[in-house]
PDB file of C-alpha atoms in Angstrom:
ATOM      1  CA  MET A  27     -85.157  14.385 -13.303  1.00  0.00           C
ATOM      2  CA  ALA A  28     -83.446  17.738 -12.814  1.00  0.00           C
ATOM      3  CA  SER A  29     -80.868  16.134 -10.540  1.00  0.00           C
ATOM      4  CA  ALA A  30     -80.100  13.379 -13.080  1.00  0.00           C
ATOM      5  CA  LYS A  31     -79.751  15.928 -15.888  1.00  0.00           C
ATOM      6  CA  LYS A  32     -77.411  17.992 -13.710  1.00  0.00           C
ATOM      7  CA  GLN A  33     -75.194  14.978 -13.164  1.00  0.00           C
ATOM      8  CA  ASN A  34     -75.042  14.353 -16.920  1.00  0.00           C
ATOM      9  CA  THR A  35     -73.961  17.857 -17.864  1.00  0.00           C
ATOM     10  CA  PRO A  36     -70.655  18.389 -19.631  1.00  0.00           C
ATOM     11  CA  ALA A  37     -69.277  20.146 -16.522  1.00  0.00           C
ATOM     12  CA  ALA A  38     -70.057  17.124 -14.363  1.00  0.00           C
ATOM     13  CA  ALA A  39     -68.425  14.830 -16.884  1.00  0.00           C
ATOM     14  CA  ARG A  40     -65.298  16.957 -16.935  1.00  0.00           C
ATOM     15  CA  ARG A  41     -65.250  17.018 -13.119  1.00  0.00           C
ATOM     16  CA  ALA A  42     -65.618  13.243 -12.966  1.00  0.00           C
ATOM     17  CA  LYS A  43     -62.858  12.810 -15.499  1.00  0.00           C
ATOM     18  CA  LEU A  44     -60.638  15.172 -13.524  1.00  0.00           C
ATOM     19  CA  ASP A  45     -61.365  13.300 -10.273  1.00  0.00           C
ATOM     20  CA  GLU A  46     -60.498  10.004 -11.965  1.00  0.00           C
ATOM     21  CA  ALA A  47     -57.279  11.473 -13.283  1.00  0.00           C
ATOM     22  CA  ARG A  48     -56.410  12.757  -9.830  1.00  0.00           C
ATOM     23  CA  ARG A  49     -57.169   9.355  -8.321  1.00  0.00           C
ATOM     24  CA  LYS A  50     -54.909   7.662 -10.831  1.00  0.00           C
ATOM     25  CA  GLU A  51     -52.167  10.254 -10.186  1.00  0.00           C
ATOM     26  CA  ARG A  52     -52.393   9.668  -6.419  1.00  0.00           C
ATOM     27  CA  ALA A  53     -52.211   5.929  -7.006  1.00  0.00           C
ATOM     28  CA  ARG A  54     -49.200   6.392  -9.261  1.00  0.00           C
ATOM     29  CA  GLU A  55     -47.497   8.649  -6.724  1.00  0.00           C
ATOM     30  CA  ARG A  56     -48.197   6.089  -4.003  1.00  0.00           C
ATOM     31  CA  ARG A  57     -46.633   3.331  -6.101  1.00  0.00           C
ATOM     32  CA  ASN A  58     -43.624   5.522  -6.878  1.00  0.00           C
ATOM     33  CA  ARG A  59     -43.157   6.269  -3.169  1.00  0.00           C
ATOM     34  CA  ILE A  60     -43.298   2.573  -2.368  1.00  0.00           C
ATOM     35  CA  ILE A  61     -40.761   1.814  -5.109  1.00  0.00           C
ATOM     36  CA  THR A  62     -38.491   4.656  -3.952  1.00  0.00           C
ATOM     37  CA  ILE A  63     -38.661   3.572  -0.328  1.00  0.00           C
ATOM     38  CA  ALA A  64     -37.984  -0.035  -1.271  1.00  0.00           C
ATOM     39  CA  ALA A  65     -35.044   0.979  -3.446  1.00  0.00           C
ATOM     40  CA  SER A  66     -33.666   3.211  -0.688  1.00  0.00           C
ATOM     41  CA  LEU A  67     -33.919   0.412   1.813  1.00  0.00           C
ATOM     42  CA  ALA A  68     -32.129  -1.896  -0.616  1.00  0.00           C
ATOM     43  CA  VAL A  69     -29.361   0.662  -1.095  1.00  0.00           C
ATOM     44  CA  ILE A  70     -29.032   1.176   2.651  1.00  0.00           C
ATOM     45  CA  ALA A  71     -28.930  -2.559   3.196  1.00  0.00           C
ATOM     46  CA  GLY A  72     -26.277  -2.846   0.493  1.00  0.00           C
ATOM     47  CA  LEU A  73     -24.236  -0.055   2.035  1.00  0.00           C
ATOM     48  CA  VAL A  74     -24.477  -1.627   5.455  1.00  0.00           C
ATOM     49  CA  ALA A  75     -23.444  -4.980   4.066  1.00  0.00           C
ATOM     50  CA  GLY A  76     -20.726  -3.405   1.918  1.00  0.00           C
ATOM     51  CA  GLY A  77     -19.513  -1.288   4.796  1.00  0.00           C
ATOM     52  CA  GLY A  78     -19.378  -4.362   6.975  1.00  0.00           C
ATOM     53  CA  TYR A  79     -17.392  -6.165   4.295  1.00  0.00           C
ATOM     54  CA  LEU A  80     -14.960  -3.256   3.906  1.00  0.00           C
ATOM     55  CA  MET A  81     -14.519  -2.978   7.666  1.00  0.00           C
ATOM     56  CA  SER A  82     -13.944  -6.706   7.877  1.00  0.00           C
ATOM     57  CA  ALA A  83     -11.414  -6.557   5.033  1.00  0.00           C
ATOM     58  CA  ALA A  84      -9.630  -3.615   6.672  1.00  0.00           C
ATOM     59  CA  ASP A  85      -9.534  -5.445  10.001  1.00  0.00           C
ATOM     60  CA  LYS A  86      -8.058  -8.516   8.314  1.00  0.00           C
ATOM     61  CA  GLN A  87      -5.425  -6.384   6.594  1.00  0.00           C
ATOM     62  CA  ASP A  88      -4.509  -4.721   9.895  1.00  0.00           C
ATOM     63  CA  GLN A  89      -4.227  -8.119  11.540  1.00  0.00           C
ATOM     64  CA  ALA A  90      -2.044  -9.392   8.696  1.00  0.00           C
ATOM     65  CA  GLU A  91       0.259  -6.379   9.020  1.00  0.00           C
ATOM     66  CA  GLU A  92       0.542  -6.805  12.767  1.00  0.00           C
ATOM     67  CA  GLN A  93       1.364 -10.482  12.310  1.00  0.00           C
ATOM     68  CA  ALA A  94       3.984  -9.614   9.672  1.00  0.00           C
ATOM     69  CA  LYS A  95       5.588  -7.113  12.038  1.00  0.00           C
ATOM     70  CA  SER A  96       5.583  -9.409  15.072  1.00  0.00           C
ATOM     71  CA  SER A  97       6.683 -12.618  13.324  1.00  0.00           C
ATOM     72  CA  PRO A  98      10.313 -13.353  12.393  1.00  0.00           C
ATOM     73  CA  VAL A  99      11.131 -13.367   8.699  1.00  0.00           C
ATOM     74  CA  ARG A 100      11.977 -16.951   7.811  1.00  0.00           C
ATOM     75  CA  GLY A 101      15.645 -17.379   6.950  1.00  0.00           C
ATOM     76  CA  GLU A 102      16.717 -13.850   7.856  1.00  0.00           C
ATOM     77  CA  ARG A 103      20.111 -13.110   9.377  1.00  0.00           C
ATOM     78  CA  SER A 104      20.606 -10.493  12.066  1.00  0.00           C
ATOM     79  CA  TRP A 105      23.589  -8.495  13.331  1.00  0.00           C
ATOM     80  CA  ASP A 106      23.776  -6.609  16.628  1.00  0.00           C
ATOM     81  CA  GLU A 107      26.036  -3.892  18.008  1.00  0.00           C
ATOM     82  CA  LEU A 108      26.736  -2.277  14.652  1.00  0.00           C
ATOM     83  CA  THR A 109      28.838   0.880  14.780  1.00  0.00           C
ATOM     84  CA  GLN A 110      27.416   4.161  13.466  1.00  0.00           C
ATOM     85  CA  ASN A 111      30.429   6.390  12.953  1.00  0.00           C
ATOM     86  CA  HIS A 112      30.574   8.807  10.025  1.00  0.00           C
ATOM     87  CA  VAL A 113      33.691   8.227   7.947  1.00  0.00           C
ATOM     88  CA  GLN A 114      35.042   9.557   4.661  1.00  0.00           C
ATOM     89  CA  LYS A 115      36.883   6.372   3.657  1.00  0.00           C
ATOM     90  CA  LYS A 116      35.922   3.007   2.212  1.00  0.00           C
ATOM     91  CA  VAL A 117      34.652   0.542   4.808  1.00  0.00           C
ATOM     92  CA  ASP A 118      35.443  -3.180   4.800  1.00  0.00           C
ATOM     93  CA  TYR A 119      32.055  -4.619   5.740  1.00  0.00           C
ATOM     94  CA  PRO A 120      31.783  -8.232   6.987  1.00  0.00           C
ATOM     95  CA  MET A 121      28.631  -8.914   4.943  1.00  0.00           C
ATOM     96  CA  ASN A 122      27.690  -8.222   1.331  1.00  0.00           C
ATOM     97  CA  PRO A 123      25.581  -6.179   0.893  1.00  0.00           C
ATOM     98  CA  PRO A 124      26.299  -4.466   4.212  1.00  0.00           C
ATOM     99  CA  VAL A 125      23.515  -4.008   6.737  1.00  0.00           C
ATOM    100  CA  GLY A 126      25.147  -1.506   9.074  1.00  0.00           C
ATOM    101  CA  GLY A 127      28.358  -0.174  10.533  1.00  0.00           C
ATOM    102  CA  ASP A 128      30.416   2.921   9.909  1.00  0.00           C
ATOM    103  CA  HIS A 129      29.227   4.860   6.874  1.00  0.00           C
ATOM    104  CA  ASN A 130      29.516   8.001   4.820  1.00  0.00           C
ATOM    105  CA  PRO A 131      28.053  11.205   6.327  1.00  0.00           C
ATOM    106  CA  VAL A 132      25.724  11.520   3.303  1.00  0.00           C
ATOM    107  CA  TRP A 133      23.020   8.976   2.560  1.00  0.00           C
ATOM    108  CA  MET A 134      21.808   7.659  -0.779  1.00  0.00           C
ATOM    109  CA  ASN A 135      18.393   9.057  -1.614  1.00  0.00           C
ATOM    110  CA  CYS A 136      15.948   6.355  -0.603  1.00  0.00           C
ATOM    111  CA  ASP A 137      12.601   7.928  -1.352  1.00  0.00           C
ATOM    112  CA  ALA A 138      11.442   5.066  -3.612  1.00  0.00           C
ATOM    113  CA  ASP A 139      14.664   5.356  -5.632  1.00  0.00           C
ATOM    114  CA  VAL A 140      15.565   2.653  -8.154  1.00  0.00           C
ATOM    115  CA  TYR A 141      19.214   2.790  -9.261  1.00  0.00           C
ATOM    116  CA  THR A 142      20.337   0.872 -12.340  1.00  0.00           C
ATOM    117  CA  GLU A 143      24.048   1.127 -11.498  1.00  0.00           C
ATOM    118  CA  PRO A 144      25.865   0.087  -8.291  1.00  0.00           C
ATOM    119  CA  VAL A 145      25.830   2.638  -5.479  1.00  0.00           C
ATOM    120  CA  PRO A 146      28.509   3.180  -2.805  1.00  0.00           C
ATOM    121  CA  ASP A 147      27.992   0.829   0.144  1.00  0.00           C
ATOM    122  CA  GLU A 148      28.887   3.564   2.620  1.00  0.00           C
ATOM    123  CA  ASN A 149      26.074   5.832   1.402  1.00  0.00           C
ATOM    124  CA  ALA A 150      23.525   3.022   1.189  1.00  0.00           C
ATOM    125  CA  VAL A 151      24.296   1.955   4.766  1.00  0.00           C
ATOM    126  CA  HIS A 152      23.496   5.508   5.871  1.00  0.00           C
ATOM    127  CA  SER A 153      20.095   5.059   4.182  1.00  0.00           C
ATOM    128  CA  LEU A 154      19.534   1.892   6.222  1.00  0.00           C
ATOM    129  CA  GLU A 155      20.314   3.896   9.348  1.00  0.00           C
ATOM    130  CA  HIS A 156      17.370   6.129   8.382  1.00  0.00           C
ATOM    131  CA  GLY A 157      15.020   3.143   8.220  1.00  0.00           C
ATOM    132  CA  ALA A 158      15.186   2.251   4.535  1.00  0.00           C
ATOM    133  CA  VAL A 159      14.952  -1.218   2.989  1.00  0.00           C
ATOM    134  CA  TRP A 160      17.610  -1.864   0.353  1.00  0.00           C
ATOM    135  CA  VAL A 161      16.806  -4.322  -2.452  1.00  0.00           C
ATOM    136  CA  THR A 162      19.825  -5.648  -4.342  1.00  0.00           C
ATOM    137  CA  TYR A 163      20.354  -8.106  -7.183  1.00  0.00           C
ATOM    138  CA  ASN A 164      23.143  -9.590  -9.268  1.00  0.00           C
ATOM    139  CA  GLY A 165      23.451 -10.774 -12.868  1.00  0.00           C
ATOM    140  CA  LYS A 166      21.718 -14.062 -12.109  1.00  0.00           C
ATOM    141  CA  ALA A 167      18.428 -12.401 -11.137  1.00  0.00           C
ATOM    142  CA  LYS A 168      15.551 -12.882 -13.551  1.00  0.00           C
ATOM    143  CA  PRO A 169      14.445  -9.739 -15.411  1.00  0.00           C
ATOM    144  CA  ALA A 170      10.823 -10.323 -14.346  1.00  0.00           C
ATOM    145  CA  ASP A 171      11.880 -10.400 -10.675  1.00  0.00           C
ATOM    146  CA  ILE A 172      13.972  -7.268 -11.083  1.00  0.00           C
ATOM    147  CA  LYS A 173      11.047  -5.416 -12.659  1.00  0.00           C
ATOM    148  CA  LYS A 174       8.550  -6.541 -10.022  1.00  0.00           C
ATOM    149  CA  LEU A 175      10.837  -5.554  -7.166  1.00  0.00           C
ATOM    150  CA  ALA A 176      11.621  -2.246  -8.876  1.00  0.00           C
ATOM    151  CA  ASP A 177       7.892  -1.553  -9.112  1.00  0.00           C
ATOM    152  CA  ARG A 178       7.504  -2.220  -5.378  1.00  0.00           C
ATOM    153  CA  VAL A 179      10.429   0.038  -4.489  1.00  0.00           C
ATOM    154  CA  ALA A 180       9.162   2.774  -6.817  1.00  0.00           C
ATOM    155  CA  ARG A 181       5.963   3.051  -4.790  1.00  0.00           C
ATOM    156  CA  THR A 182       7.543   2.685  -1.331  1.00  0.00           C
ATOM    157  CA  PRO A 183       9.109   5.672   0.434  1.00  0.00           C
ATOM    158  CA  TYR A 184      12.112   4.705   2.557  1.00  0.00           C
ATOM    159  CA  SER A 185      13.342   2.098   0.104  1.00  0.00           C
ATOM    160  CA  LEU A 186      15.968   1.886  -2.605  1.00  0.00           C
ATOM    161  CA  MET A 187      17.190  -0.667  -5.114  1.00  0.00           C
ATOM    162  CA  SER A 188      20.469  -1.204  -6.913  1.00  0.00           C
ATOM    163  CA  PRO A 189      22.615  -3.963  -8.431  1.00  0.00           C
ATOM    164  CA  VAL A 190      25.413  -5.531  -6.372  1.00  0.00           C
ATOM    165  CA  LYS A 191      27.336  -7.619  -8.854  1.00  0.00           C
ATOM    166  CA  ASP A 192      29.365  -9.697  -6.392  1.00  0.00           C
ATOM    167  CA  GLN A 193      26.655 -10.549  -3.860  1.00  0.00           C
ATOM    168  CA  GLY A 194      26.195 -14.241  -3.162  1.00  0.00           C
ATOM    169  CA  ALA A 195      22.556 -14.632  -4.232  1.00  0.00           C
ATOM    170  CA  PRO A 196      20.413 -13.212  -7.052  1.00  0.00           C
ATOM    171  CA  LEU A 197      17.987 -11.333  -4.774  1.00  0.00           C
ATOM    172  CA  ILE A 198      18.692  -9.935  -1.306  1.00  0.00           C
ATOM    173  CA  LEU A 199      16.727  -7.560   0.940  1.00  0.00           C
ATOM    174  CA  SER A 200      18.547  -5.614   3.651  1.00  0.00           C
ATOM    175  CA  ALA A 201      17.603  -3.331   6.519  1.00  0.00           C
ATOM    176  CA  TRP A 202      19.732  -2.037   9.369  1.00  0.00           C
ATOM    177  CA  GLY A 203      21.011  -5.200  11.057  1.00  0.00           C
ATOM    178  CA  GLU A 204      18.679  -7.481   9.067  1.00  0.00           C
ATOM    179  CA  GLN A 205      19.009  -9.361   5.778  1.00  0.00           C
ATOM    180  CA  VAL A 206      17.181 -12.098   3.887  1.00  0.00           C
ATOM    181  CA  THR A 207      17.753 -13.902   0.607  1.00  0.00           C
ATOM    182  CA  VAL A 208      14.559 -14.513  -1.378  1.00  0.00           C
ATOM    183  CA  LYS A 209      13.908 -16.905  -4.250  1.00  0.00           C
ATOM    184  CA  SER A 210      11.784 -14.556  -6.348  1.00  0.00           C
ATOM    185  CA  ALA A 211       9.868 -11.285  -6.286  1.00  0.00           C
ATOM    186  CA  THR A 212       6.713 -13.239  -5.418  1.00  0.00           C
ATOM    187  CA  ASP A 213       8.270 -14.761  -2.296  1.00  0.00           C
ATOM    188  CA  ALA A 214       5.924 -13.911   0.598  1.00  0.00           C
ATOM    189  CA  ARG A 215       8.917 -12.776   2.642  1.00  0.00           C
ATOM    190  CA  VAL A 216       9.366  -9.765   0.358  1.00  0.00           C
ATOM    191  CA  ALA A 217       6.090  -8.209   1.521  1.00  0.00           C
ATOM    192  CA  GLN A 218       6.779  -9.174   5.134  1.00  0.00           C
ATOM    193  CA  PHE A 219      10.288  -7.678   5.050  1.00  0.00           C
ATOM    194  CA  PHE A 220       8.956  -4.382   3.694  1.00  0.00           C
ATOM    195  CA  THR A 221       6.087  -4.312   6.192  1.00  0.00           C
ATOM    196  CA  LYS A 222       8.354  -5.091   9.117  1.00  0.00           C
ATOM    197  CA  TYR A 223      11.451  -3.043   8.343  1.00  0.00           C
ATOM    198  CA  VAL A 224      10.481   0.076   6.368  1.00  0.00           C
ATOM    199  CA  GLN A 225      10.879   2.582   9.218  1.00  0.00           C
ATOM    200  CA  GLY A 226      10.707  -0.462  11.486  1.00  0.00           C
ATOM    201  CA  PRO A 227      11.837  -0.932  15.099  1.00  0.00           C
ATOM    202  CA  GLN A 228      15.416  -1.708  13.976  1.00  0.00           C
ATOM    203  CA  THR A 229      15.837   1.861  12.663  1.00  0.00           C
ATOM    204  CA  PRO A 230      18.561   3.755  14.566  1.00  0.00           C
ATOM    205  CA  GLU A 231      17.308   7.144  13.330  1.00  0.00           C
ATOM    206  CA  PRO A 232      13.546   6.862  12.662  1.00  0.00           C
ATOM    207  CA  GLY A 233      12.081   9.739  10.697  1.00  0.00           C
ATOM    208  CA  ALA A 234      15.434  10.914   9.323  1.00  0.00           C
ATOM    209  CA  ALA A 235      15.313  12.095   5.726  1.00  0.00           C
ATOM    210  CA  CYS A 236      15.495   9.868   2.670  1.00  0.00           C
ATOM    211  CA  THR A 237      15.790  12.864   0.353  1.00  0.00           C
ATOM    212  CA  GLY A 238      18.445  15.548   0.159  1.00  0.00           C
ATOM    213  CA  GLY A 239      21.265  12.998   0.005  1.00  0.00           C
ATOM    214  CA  ILE A 240      23.013  11.901  -3.144  1.00  0.00           C
ATOM    215  CA  ALA A 241      21.510  10.378  -6.253  1.00  0.00           C
ATOM    216  CA  GLN A 242      23.196   8.306  -8.916  1.00  0.00           C
TER     217      GLN A 242
END
């Protein structure tokens, strides 16, 4: 009887209640740990999967760039054995816009420079010698194409853009010794030409400056 009374004392009841609370807390902590571990594993799995996707996407982009660099640009024209003399006079170039030959000692700035007025051929050719891509257009080019190409040039070091009123096509891209006429700014050859020829293997003076020249 004494033992039963002892178990029914207020102290025993409080202890039992405390033990039950502790049991419930341990159970809750155990559930929280399980949830946390499960969530962590899900995050890790997602990161692994996401990382794999990003690596795969990066690999595909690298492969696309390598293919763009190694493949010929459809419809492009090429010129070899172009002279590189510095001259102070006007040059009569055999192509319009010119893609190489004798040129002014000072280059046009080509650090993503978009010119809204014609620039001297002799200075622009010097920019091509430094590995720049020169985007030109005439009055027949669509405003939307001009804007889209200007946006591309504006974010691409070693490129410049200007109007050439008497060129034979609305949109032309030129590099040293290379030139292509494109139908629109969305023509796939635009991206390929930039990828292949901005500081590309055709560059006579790779790494030469595209700043410190003249601006319009």
